[in-house]
Amino acid sequence: MNGQSLNITQDNLERLKELFPDIFSEGAIDLEKFKATFTDDINFNNERYVLNWAGKADAFKVLQIPTTATLKPMPEESINFDTTENIFIEGENLEVLKVLQKSYYGKIKVIEIDPPYNTGSDSFIYPDSFKENKTDYEKRVGDKDEEGYLMKEGMFRKNSKDSGHYHSNWLSMMYPRLFLAKNLMRDDGVIFVHIDDNEVHNLRLLMNEIFGEENFVGCFIWRKKEGGGQTDEFFVTEHEYVLVFRKTSKFIWLDEMQDDDESKYFLSDVKGKYKIMKLAKWGSAARRQDRPTMHFPITAPDNTEVLPKAPDGSEGRWRVGKKRMGLLVSANLIQWESVNNEWLPYEKIYFDPNKAKRIKERSILYNIANTGDGTNALIDLFGVKDVFDNPKPVELPQKFIEHIVDDNEIVLDFFGGSGTLAEAVFNQNKIDGNNRRFLIVQLPEVTKENSVARDKGYNTIAEISKERVRKVIAKIEKERKETPELFENGNLALGFKVFKLSPSNFKMWRGNEITEDNLVTQLDVFTNPVKEESKTDNILYELMLKAGYSLTDKVVIRQALGASKFYSVKEGELIIALEEINQTIIDTIIAAQPQKVITLDNLFTGNDQLKTNTALQMKDAGIDFKTI
């Protein structure tokens, strides 16, 4: 308290910093970053303490380009599509993160990613020259081969160490993805990012900028392998890193709690079982001169004064200060022992069945598991070796989510790889009976020709990931039948919904397809907005996403008497009509009292009066009514 009124400017700055830590540099607003974030005026000129690289402005531009893409449901590739709350999305992760912004903003508890390490042999996506127009850019990043798979030379390129923008390319790839990922995190959320020595220095600076340096939680060092390393130039590199950042100070790291061991309390009195601990300390770590206030006399049972000292008579200090010592004396929590005519005081510590020992996490992860364990897990599932290179062991992400992710909370991995996170979530749910949910995104990157994966029929990494999830589910189902006693913690929910990134089902949201040559044809956008080949379910999920509803919100088919069906989403909160509209359907919808109604404009073709009346009736009922 300083006697002054509230500093309005400082208070506003603190609130702004909590929402947008990325626009602050060394405690002050960085005006260039502010303009880059909220305007089209993107320029970084002034020399100051800031992470900068060739192409940073382009990375901002990529971040700001909105997407009209959608996610197409694939029930035939899923398991328990209608009931599961686990999601697998096949598609380019930057576009997917943009698609998810409305529906999953502020909903993700943990993000756990294993991005490309930029070793010089990685292929990944990064912004190209922005001299090209949007149509050319979208064509380039959407290049597919004759079978519909993304081509490496189009979207997916190798970042060679010979490139003059070697680090810049990697930073340009990571920046917009981490920025969008942060939006999806809850205020109490946290992100774990795996990395090695190639980019750990840049990643730390990049995450300081996006999340705020004050939100750095820590850095784990993981021992990834034992032995080997013949290809290492100087010495065997056994470790990798996991950088951990929280979104805000609301994040809480829950330490492991271990029950106290009653057998260690071998003494007893009328108060119960207890153990004793010496009150005197000595040696180089407990010298009197280091803590002089903890060297004082206390009174022994024979009224003599006792000072803390070592067995050889050298001076030491007490383990507690004067105030704490007085409390122990008044509570009769000191036990005196006479040894060689010397009084030694001990603190009495009673057993408490409700007390647990707090075990702090260690930053060096020696014995979690290694890449060999990850490889063996895939061999166990697929029956062959080398179906996927260097998979992470399941135990690593499982350790991170065990004490952080609670029941019904979501874990996101937008560099899905082999699908390790899905198995980790299922395994931990099996142990404690919770219903954690995963959301995995994986690019349909083509597998190498003549590889084991291609030989087994897996044409993309996404296909390997999905098959792993299916195999894990089958494995757990088998275990549940053979050993039901292992599943007594709860009814483990198994399944996953598959979606694929896809262009919009609506012509007016696919403006890049309109050219001089097809302009006349495209004029029917105003009378028939839906692509001819679009399926009803695809349209349904696109409208749900763009209205801000999640991919797992419950959808119920409803029907008015003698009329076509319509869809009730999230317990009737949203209603979508795609096949027919008439007064009977309108009356039924209004009676259901939804918050929002969406229907296709062409369902009113030839009946403007019905459309006008519907809008008025919805308004009178307090319903947000929209036509597409």
XYZ file of C-alpha atoms in Angstrom:
628
model
C 0.000 0.000 0.000
C 1.535 3.339 -1.043
C -1.262 5.815 -0.220
C -1.883 6.611 -3.849
C -5.004 6.032 -5.905
C -5.120 3.288 -8.531
C -2.669 3.851 -11.370
C -5.121 3.459 -14.256
C -2.414 3.326 -16.924
C -0.420 0.655 -15.131
C -3.556 -1.353 -14.344
C -4.584 -1.314 -18.009
C -1.078 -2.305 -19.061
C -1.122 -5.278 -16.670
C -4.463 -6.473 -18.014
C -3.262 -6.015 -21.602
C -0.095 -7.959 -20.806
C -2.141 -10.838 -19.395
C -4.125 -11.056 -22.634
C -1.329 -10.264 -25.112
C 2.129 -10.932 -23.576
C 3.535 -11.235 -27.108
C 3.237 -7.464 -27.746
C 5.430 -6.591 -24.751
C 9.214 -6.387 -24.757
C 11.127 -5.932 -21.492
C 7.949 -4.780 -19.718
C 6.826 -2.147 -22.229
C 4.537 -2.262 -25.243
C 6.470 -2.908 -28.438
C 4.616 -0.618 -30.828
C 5.887 -2.393 -33.931
C 4.662 -5.753 -32.615
C 1.412 -4.086 -31.543
C 0.870 -2.790 -35.086
C 1.899 -6.135 -36.573
C -0.617 -7.961 -34.392
C -3.602 -5.692 -34.895
C -3.017 -3.947 -38.247
C -1.617 -4.570 -41.703
C 1.326 -2.249 -40.974
C 3.984 -4.923 -40.403
C 7.557 -3.709 -40.171
C 10.436 -4.495 -37.806
C 13.216 -1.925 -38.155
C 14.389 -0.619 -34.806
C 17.352 -2.337 -33.180
C 16.411 -3.507 -29.702
C 16.176 -6.641 -27.594
C 13.796 -8.714 -29.679
C 13.841 -12.018 -31.541
C 14.040 -11.224 -35.227
C 14.657 -13.245 -38.347
C 14.418 -13.036 -42.112
C 10.762 -13.575 -42.994
C 9.222 -12.665 -39.628
C 6.837 -10.222 -41.302
C 5.776 -12.974 -43.703
C 5.118 -15.281 -40.754
C 2.770 -12.623 -39.349
C 1.033 -12.384 -42.708
C 0.494 -16.146 -42.766
C -1.000 -15.879 -39.287
C -3.401 -13.157 -40.402
C -4.677 -14.867 -43.571
C -8.119 -16.237 -42.614
C -9.236 -19.610 -43.843
C -12.599 -20.691 -45.221
C -11.670 -24.367 -44.999
C -13.740 -26.863 -43.058
C -13.421 -30.329 -41.550
C -15.132 -33.213 -43.316
C -16.405 -36.058 -41.080
C -15.159 -39.549 -41.947
C -17.353 -41.994 -39.964
C -16.071 -44.938 -42.012
C -12.519 -44.328 -40.715
C -13.640 -43.783 -37.132
C -14.590 -45.948 -34.159
C -17.774 -45.094 -32.208
C -18.148 -41.878 -34.224
C -21.491 -40.889 -32.676
C -20.439 -41.286 -29.040
C -16.685 -40.701 -28.750
C -15.176 -37.375 -27.675
C -11.711 -38.080 -29.089
C -10.791 -36.342 -32.350
C -8.279 -37.117 -35.105
C -7.902 -34.521 -37.877
C -6.008 -35.242 -41.063
C -4.707 -32.050 -42.631
C -2.115 -29.274 -42.668
C -1.875 -28.138 -39.064
C -1.738 -24.368 -39.611
C -5.017 -24.417 -41.530
C -6.539 -26.810 -38.991
C -5.543 -24.543 -36.091
C -7.263 -21.663 -37.871
C -10.402 -23.759 -38.441
C -10.490 -24.667 -34.724
C -10.204 -21.083 -33.417
C -13.955 -20.468 -32.981
C -14.904 -23.874 -31.630
C -11.969 -24.578 -29.314
C -10.832 -21.110 -28.246
C -9.768 -21.327 -24.600
C -10.755 -25.005 -24.209
C -7.474 -26.975 -24.335
C -5.841 -27.892 -20.990
C -2.567 -29.344 -22.316
C -0.753 -29.107 -25.643
C 1.994 -31.660 -26.163
C 3.879 -31.444 -29.481
C 6.945 -32.970 -31.078
C 7.644 -30.628 -34.038
C 10.421 -31.026 -36.651
C 13.778 -30.496 -34.945
C 15.368 -28.776 -37.970
C 18.205 -31.251 -38.239
C 18.836 -30.398 -41.885
C 16.949 -33.406 -43.213
C 13.471 -32.386 -42.002
C 10.730 -31.506 -44.453
C 8.138 -29.036 -43.252
C 5.921 -26.147 -44.334
C 7.006 -22.536 -44.085
C 5.903 -19.311 -45.788
C 7.087 -18.777 -49.326
C 7.577 -15.436 -51.068
C 4.515 -13.259 -50.588
C 4.968 -11.774 -54.034
C 2.648 -14.550 -55.158
C -1.058 -13.889 -54.870
C -3.377 -15.762 -52.524
C -4.677 -18.027 -55.273
C -1.162 -19.150 -56.213
C -0.253 -19.626 -52.550
C -3.325 -21.747 -51.860
C -2.600 -23.790 -54.968
C 0.984 -24.360 -53.880
C 0.143 -25.454 -50.347
C -2.692 -27.600 -51.686
C -0.736 -29.449 -54.376
C -1.702 -33.095 -54.554
C -0.586 -35.979 -56.700
C -2.869 -38.072 -58.894
C -4.025 -40.126 -55.898
C -4.853 -37.037 -53.840
C -1.815 -37.100 -51.531
C 0.113 -33.934 -50.691
C 3.304 -33.602 -52.693
C 6.562 -32.794 -50.904
C 7.746 -30.481 -53.666
C 4.513 -28.502 -53.351
C 3.573 -28.103 -49.725
C 6.229 -30.008 -47.868
C 9.848 -28.974 -48.430
C 13.206 -29.988 -46.988
C 14.996 -27.275 -45.015
C 18.636 -27.854 -45.827
C 21.402 -26.495 -43.597
C 22.895 -25.032 -46.770
C 19.975 -22.601 -46.930
C 20.798 -19.007 -46.038
C 17.510 -18.860 -44.115
C 17.952 -22.192 -42.360
C 16.911 -21.035 -38.859
C 14.567 -18.369 -40.218
C 12.562 -20.936 -42.184
C 12.045 -23.013 -39.051
C 11.032 -19.987 -36.982
C 8.604 -18.874 -39.700
C 7.035 -22.323 -39.604
C 6.723 -22.444 -35.802
C 5.624 -18.878 -35.016
C 2.078 -18.828 -36.445
C 1.339 -22.355 -35.212
C 2.389 -21.617 -31.621
C 0.542 -18.295 -31.702
C -2.720 -19.939 -32.771
C -2.169 -22.826 -30.353
C -1.923 -20.376 -27.454
C -5.390 -19.051 -28.346
C -6.798 -22.549 -27.907
C -5.349 -22.978 -24.411
C -7.341 -22.481 -21.221
C -6.092 -19.837 -18.798
C -4.846 -22.686 -16.590
C -3.375 -24.507 -19.590
C 0.208 -25.517 -20.329
C 2.227 -26.514 -23.398
C 5.068 -29.051 -23.663
C 7.324 -28.763 -26.737
C 9.932 -31.416 -27.551
C 13.139 -30.172 -29.162
C 16.857 -30.963 -29.443
C 20.065 -28.899 -29.600
C 19.444 -27.641 -33.147
C 16.728 -25.136 -32.191
C 16.310 -25.199 -28.390
C 17.862 -21.716 -28.110
C 15.540 -20.207 -30.727
C 12.490 -22.048 -29.414
C 13.006 -20.630 -25.911
C 13.191 -17.080 -27.285
C 10.219 -17.671 -29.583
C 8.056 -18.982 -26.749
C 9.180 -16.115 -24.486
C 7.807 -13.767 -27.127
C 4.508 -15.579 -27.672
C 3.701 -16.705 -24.122
C 5.653 -14.143 -22.111
C 8.940 -14.836 -20.347
C 7.146 -14.836 -16.998
C 5.148 -17.864 -18.109
C 8.175 -20.107 -18.543
C 7.571 -23.113 -16.266
C 10.733 -25.093 -16.851
C 12.817 -27.277 -19.114
C 12.953 -31.051 -18.850
C 16.044 -32.884 -20.047
C 15.034 -36.313 -21.297
C 17.486 -39.179 -21.729
C 16.284 -40.412 -25.100
C 18.620 -43.358 -25.660
C 21.233 -45.608 -24.131
C 24.461 -46.418 -25.947
C 24.834 -46.017 -29.698
C 25.611 -42.613 -31.101
C 28.181 -43.721 -33.664
C 27.001 -41.002 -36.050
C 27.539 -38.214 -33.489
C 30.509 -36.042 -34.409
C 32.068 -35.321 -31.021
C 30.331 -37.265 -28.249
C 27.246 -39.380 -27.809
C 24.176 -37.147 -27.494
C 21.793 -38.950 -25.166
C 19.358 -36.150 -24.408
C 16.588 -33.993 -25.766
C 14.597 -31.185 -24.159
C 10.969 -30.471 -23.350
C 10.212 -26.767 -22.890
C 7.195 -26.044 -20.694
C 5.204 -22.786 -20.778
C 1.912 -21.928 -19.110
C -0.652 -19.566 -20.607
C -1.216 -17.544 -17.415
C -0.396 -17.677 -13.718
C -3.620 -19.651 -13.185
C -1.776 -22.836 -14.177
C -0.995 -25.138 -11.237
C 1.608 -27.895 -11.340
C 0.268 -30.726 -9.169
C 3.076 -32.574 -7.424
C 2.893 -36.312 -6.898
C 1.591 -37.185 -3.434
C 2.796 -40.358 -1.718
C 1.076 -41.907 1.303
C 3.097 -41.866 4.505
C 4.643 -45.183 5.629
C 3.219 -46.065 9.059
C 5.927 -48.672 9.672
C 8.493 -45.877 10.096
C 6.663 -44.623 13.205
C 8.015 -47.210 15.667
C 7.541 -45.226 18.924
C 4.236 -44.492 20.644
C 2.645 -42.674 23.554
C -0.858 -41.593 24.523
C -1.064 -39.389 21.405
C -0.244 -42.254 19.040
C 2.649 -43.529 16.949
C 5.582 -41.225 16.295
C 9.160 -41.039 15.054
C 11.971 -38.741 16.111
C 14.334 -36.446 14.202
C 17.487 -34.762 15.513
C 17.154 -31.048 16.123
C 20.899 -30.371 15.874
C 22.738 -30.020 12.558
C 26.453 -29.776 11.873
C 29.033 -30.034 9.152
C 29.886 -27.849 6.160
C 26.204 -27.483 5.187
C 25.125 -26.367 8.703
C 27.788 -24.015 10.044
C 26.996 -21.621 12.895
C 28.393 -18.603 11.027
C 26.033 -19.195 8.087
C 22.861 -19.086 10.225
C 23.874 -17.420 13.554
C 20.223 -16.919 14.610
C 19.802 -20.693 14.715
C 22.587 -21.120 17.313
C 21.091 -20.552 20.773
C 20.730 -22.486 24.033
C 17.697 -24.539 25.054
C 16.948 -26.004 28.467
C 17.424 -29.761 29.083
C 15.396 -31.831 31.609
C 18.047 -31.206 34.332
C 17.795 -27.434 33.737
C 21.190 -27.246 32.045
C 21.537 -25.282 28.840
C 22.305 -27.215 25.658
C 23.833 -25.798 22.482
C 23.805 -27.510 19.053
C 27.085 -29.258 18.327
C 28.607 -32.177 16.456
C 29.706 -35.439 18.192
C 33.304 -34.175 18.092
C 32.299 -31.069 20.024
C 32.479 -28.617 17.096
C 29.748 -25.984 16.819
C 26.641 -26.559 14.744
C 23.160 -25.049 14.639
C 19.567 -26.059 15.266
C 17.338 -27.267 12.469
C 14.676 -24.722 13.480
C 14.707 -21.106 14.680
C 13.844 -19.723 18.137
C 10.144 -19.225 17.408
C 9.671 -22.726 16.037
C 11.700 -24.207 18.907
C 9.474 -22.434 21.449
C 6.389 -23.932 19.802
C 7.895 -27.430 19.978
C 8.664 -26.963 23.696
C 5.195 -25.645 24.588
C 3.506 -28.476 22.622
C 5.673 -31.111 24.333
C 7.057 -32.231 20.967
C 10.695 -32.581 22.094
C 12.110 -35.899 23.270
C 15.391 -35.802 25.176
C 17.936 -38.642 25.045
C 21.026 -38.899 27.219
C 24.079 -40.183 25.322
C 27.487 -40.319 27.044
C 26.205 -37.907 29.683
C 25.202 -35.437 26.973
C 21.603 -34.339 26.410
C 20.398 -34.617 22.773
C 17.016 -33.168 21.763
C 14.789 -34.764 19.079
C 11.569 -33.540 17.496
C 8.598 -35.913 17.877
C 6.706 -36.360 14.585
C 3.360 -38.174 14.909
C 1.847 -40.375 12.232
C -1.107 -38.809 10.392
C -3.044 -41.216 8.144
C -4.356 -38.235 6.158
C -0.934 -36.790 5.490
C 0.845 -37.491 2.207
C 4.435 -36.796 1.229
C 4.866 -34.267 -1.584
C 7.310 -35.454 -4.252
C 8.643 -32.630 -6.418
C 9.203 -33.405 -10.081
C 12.834 -33.641 -11.225
C 13.922 -31.710 -14.321
C 16.176 -34.514 -15.563
C 14.150 -37.489 -16.782
C 16.557 -40.399 -16.538
C 14.410 -43.474 -16.369
C 11.086 -42.650 -17.992
C 11.540 -44.534 -21.260
C 13.559 -44.026 -24.429
C 13.146 -44.112 -28.191
C 13.849 -47.832 -28.129
C 10.765 -48.304 -25.953
C 8.758 -46.223 -28.418
C 9.940 -48.424 -31.282
C 9.123 -51.604 -29.376
C 5.604 -50.331 -28.658
C 4.972 -49.909 -32.397
C 6.455 -53.325 -33.164
C 4.081 -54.790 -30.588
C 1.092 -53.122 -32.265
C 1.967 -53.482 -35.952
C 3.966 -56.709 -35.831
C 6.797 -55.228 -37.944
C 9.816 -53.021 -37.348
C 10.456 -49.558 -38.857
C 6.855 -48.688 -39.703
C 7.626 -45.205 -38.269
C 10.994 -43.553 -37.543
C 11.932 -42.625 -33.958
C 8.520 -42.701 -32.274
C 8.319 -41.160 -28.813
C 7.638 -43.621 -25.980
C 4.096 -43.571 -24.584
C 5.386 -43.091 -21.036
C 6.706 -39.590 -21.776
C 3.449 -37.769 -22.642
C 1.631 -39.985 -20.147
C 3.851 -38.615 -17.389
C 3.043 -35.047 -18.405
C -0.725 -35.523 -18.489
C -1.060 -37.746 -15.405
C -1.163 -34.971 -12.791
C -2.200 -32.045 -15.004
C -5.136 -33.226 -17.111
C -8.317 -33.948 -15.171
C -11.548 -35.685 -16.092
C -13.118 -34.500 -19.394
C -10.217 -32.143 -20.162
C -8.616 -32.044 -23.623
C -5.028 -32.711 -24.719
C -3.951 -31.414 -28.146
C -1.092 -32.605 -30.381
C -0.923 -30.857 -33.756
C 2.247 -32.671 -34.835
C 0.567 -36.040 -34.307
C 3.280 -38.298 -35.747
C 2.598 -41.938 -34.994
C -0.261 -41.115 -32.579
C 1.660 -41.651 -29.336
C -0.521 -39.158 -27.452
C -3.719 -41.118 -28.147
C -2.250 -44.254 -26.580
C -0.959 -42.232 -23.603
C -4.433 -40.798 -22.958
C -6.121 -44.214 -23.191
C -3.514 -45.765 -20.884
C -3.857 -43.102 -18.191
C -7.654 -43.201 -18.363
C -7.445 -46.968 -17.895
C -5.366 -46.471 -14.742
C -7.460 -43.877 -12.925
C -10.887 -44.109 -14.577
C -10.934 -40.516 -15.862
C -12.189 -39.513 -19.302
C -9.410 -37.321 -20.669
C -9.890 -36.536 -24.358
C -7.377 -36.123 -27.170
C -7.371 -33.960 -30.268
C -4.666 -35.023 -32.723
C -3.740 -33.317 -36.003
C -1.473 -34.962 -38.560
C -0.489 -33.933 -42.069
C -1.106 -36.607 -44.738
C 2.626 -36.651 -45.489
C 3.453 -39.400 -47.963
C 5.556 -42.296 -46.696
C 8.810 -43.112 -48.445
C 8.783 -45.388 -51.444
C 10.008 -48.937 -50.729
C 9.583 -48.320 -46.972
C 8.068 -50.823 -44.558
C 5.080 -48.498 -44.102
C 4.430 -48.310 -47.851
C 4.885 -52.071 -48.166
C 2.195 -52.559 -45.490
C -0.220 -50.308 -47.358
C 0.226 -47.075 -45.374
C 0.577 -44.342 -47.986
C 0.728 -41.450 -45.492
C 1.867 -40.805 -41.931
C -1.750 -39.933 -41.084
C -2.811 -43.452 -42.091
C -0.196 -44.911 -39.725
C -1.464 -42.671 -36.895
C -5.097 -43.640 -37.394
C -4.252 -47.325 -37.616
C -2.272 -47.089 -34.389
C -5.298 -45.645 -32.585
C -7.476 -48.472 -33.941
C -4.954 -51.086 -32.850
C -4.631 -49.577 -29.368
C -8.421 -49.625 -28.988
C -8.554 -53.262 -30.120
C -5.768 -54.140 -27.677
C -7.548 -52.493 -24.747
C -10.878 -54.118 -25.676
C -9.137 -57.488 -25.585
C -7.583 -56.704 -22.204
C -10.984 -55.650 -20.854
C -12.476 -59.026 -21.793
C -9.540 -61.057 -20.455
C -8.831 -59.065 -17.263
C -11.955 -57.069 -16.308
C -10.564 -56.454 -12.809
C -8.067 -53.970 -14.322
C -10.936 -51.737 -15.443
C -12.748 -51.327 -12.126
C -11.841 -47.610 -11.953
C -14.507 -46.709 -14.477
C -16.125 -47.355 -17.807
C -13.197 -46.552 -20.132
C -14.530 -44.689 -23.187
C -12.877 -45.949 -26.373
C -13.181 -44.525 -29.863
C -12.201 -41.579 -32.045
C -13.803 -39.345 -34.678
C -11.842 -38.792 -37.875
C -12.118 -35.546 -39.826
C -10.235 -34.337 -42.890
C -9.341 -30.767 -43.770
C -11.404 -29.823 -46.797
C -12.410 -26.754 -48.852
C -15.671 -25.121 -47.829
C -18.949 -26.654 -48.975
C -20.201 -23.151 -49.813
C -19.337 -21.481 -53.099
C -19.222 -17.937 -51.705
C -16.489 -19.049 -49.272
C -14.395 -20.483 -52.123
C -13.734 -17.188 -53.906
C -10.326 -18.290 -55.192
C -12.136 -20.597 -57.638
C -13.861 -17.675 -59.404
C -12.020 -16.580 -62.560
C -12.872 -14.593 -65.668
C -13.503 -17.840 -67.523
C -16.106 -19.199 -65.094
C -17.601 -15.957 -63.788
C -21.021 -16.566 -65.375
C -21.146 -20.073 -63.973
C -20.188 -18.850 -60.518
C -23.058 -16.316 -60.440
C -25.300 -19.145 -59.266
C -23.565 -18.728 -55.874
C -26.364 -16.288 -55.101
C -29.100 -18.804 -55.876
C -27.469 -22.114 -54.999
C -24.662 -21.555 -52.456
C -23.759 -25.207 -51.847
C -21.315 -27.218 -53.961
C -23.216 -29.841 -55.909
C -21.167 -32.746 -54.535
C -21.438 -31.652 -50.895
C -22.929 -34.151 -48.470
C -25.381 -33.114 -45.778
C -23.109 -34.260 -42.928
C -20.217 -32.227 -44.340
C -22.384 -29.104 -44.456
C -23.686 -29.799 -40.946
C -20.220 -29.949 -39.368
C -18.991 -26.917 -41.299
C -21.877 -24.829 -40.007
C -21.338 -26.160 -36.471
C -17.657 -25.188 -36.572
C -18.281 -21.755 -38.026
C -21.000 -21.130 -35.462
C -18.479 -21.896 -32.696
C -19.621 -25.415 -31.719
C -17.203 -28.271 -31.109
C -16.775 -31.428 -33.142
C -18.058 -33.521 -30.235
C -21.195 -31.555 -29.410
C -24.094 -34.009 -29.515
C -26.174 -33.954 -32.702
C -29.740 -35.282 -32.632
C -31.912 -35.692 -35.728
C -35.400 -34.273 -35.228
C -38.418 -34.208 -37.520
C -41.594 -32.180 -37.709
C -44.785 -34.054 -38.466
C -44.862 -34.921 -42.184
C -41.713 -32.873 -42.917
C -38.035 -33.435 -43.570
C -35.540 -33.834 -40.731
C -33.459 -31.084 -39.140
C -30.566 -31.203 -36.659
C -30.515 -30.294 -32.976
C -27.015 -29.534 -31.658
C -25.830 -29.416 -28.033
C -29.120 -30.162 -26.291
C -31.105 -27.978 -28.688
C -28.918 -24.896 -28.282
C -28.409 -24.749 -32.066
C -30.781 -26.004 -34.759
C -29.710 -26.459 -38.387
C -32.181 -27.122 -41.234
C -30.640 -28.231 -44.535
C -33.308 -30.105 -46.489
C -36.664 -28.323 -46.225
C -38.312 -25.374 -44.547
C -42.043 -24.747 -44.087
C -44.331 -23.333 -41.428
C -44.704 -26.702 -39.681
C -40.908 -27.029 -39.337
C -40.606 -23.408 -38.234
C -43.261 -23.871 -35.537
C -41.526 -27.027 -34.301
C -38.146 -25.267 -34.163
C -39.490 -22.241 -32.292
C -41.260 -24.513 -29.800
C -37.856 -26.136 -29.048
C -36.554 -22.695 -27.896
C -33.043 -22.841 -29.396
C -30.572 -19.983 -29.016
C -29.590 -20.030 -32.676
C -31.058 -21.332 -35.953
C -29.178 -21.724 -39.259
C -30.736 -22.777 -42.553
C -29.947 -22.583 -46.253
C -31.257 -19.521 -48.052
C -32.261 -21.511 -51.136
C -34.821 -23.432 -49.061
C -36.901 -20.234 -49.235
C -36.610 -19.954 -53.048
C -39.918 -18.746 -54.488
C -41.358 -17.951 -51.075
C -39.995 -14.588 -49.895
C -43.022 -14.101 -47.663
C -42.176 -17.245 -45.658
C -38.583 -16.049 -45.242
C -39.715 -12.622 -44.014
C -42.267 -14.129 -41.620
C -39.694 -16.654 -40.338
C -37.203 -13.885 -39.565
C -39.880 -11.931 -37.665
C -41.083 -14.985 -35.722
C -37.512 -15.899 -34.753
C -36.809 -12.342 -33.633
C -39.967 -12.271 -31.516
C -38.904 -15.565 -29.921
C -35.436 -14.184 -29.115
C -33.707 -16.603 -31.509
C -30.599 -15.666 -33.510
C -31.663 -16.610 -37.063
C -29.255 -16.854 -40.000
C -29.529 -18.069 -43.580
C -26.545 -19.142 -45.692
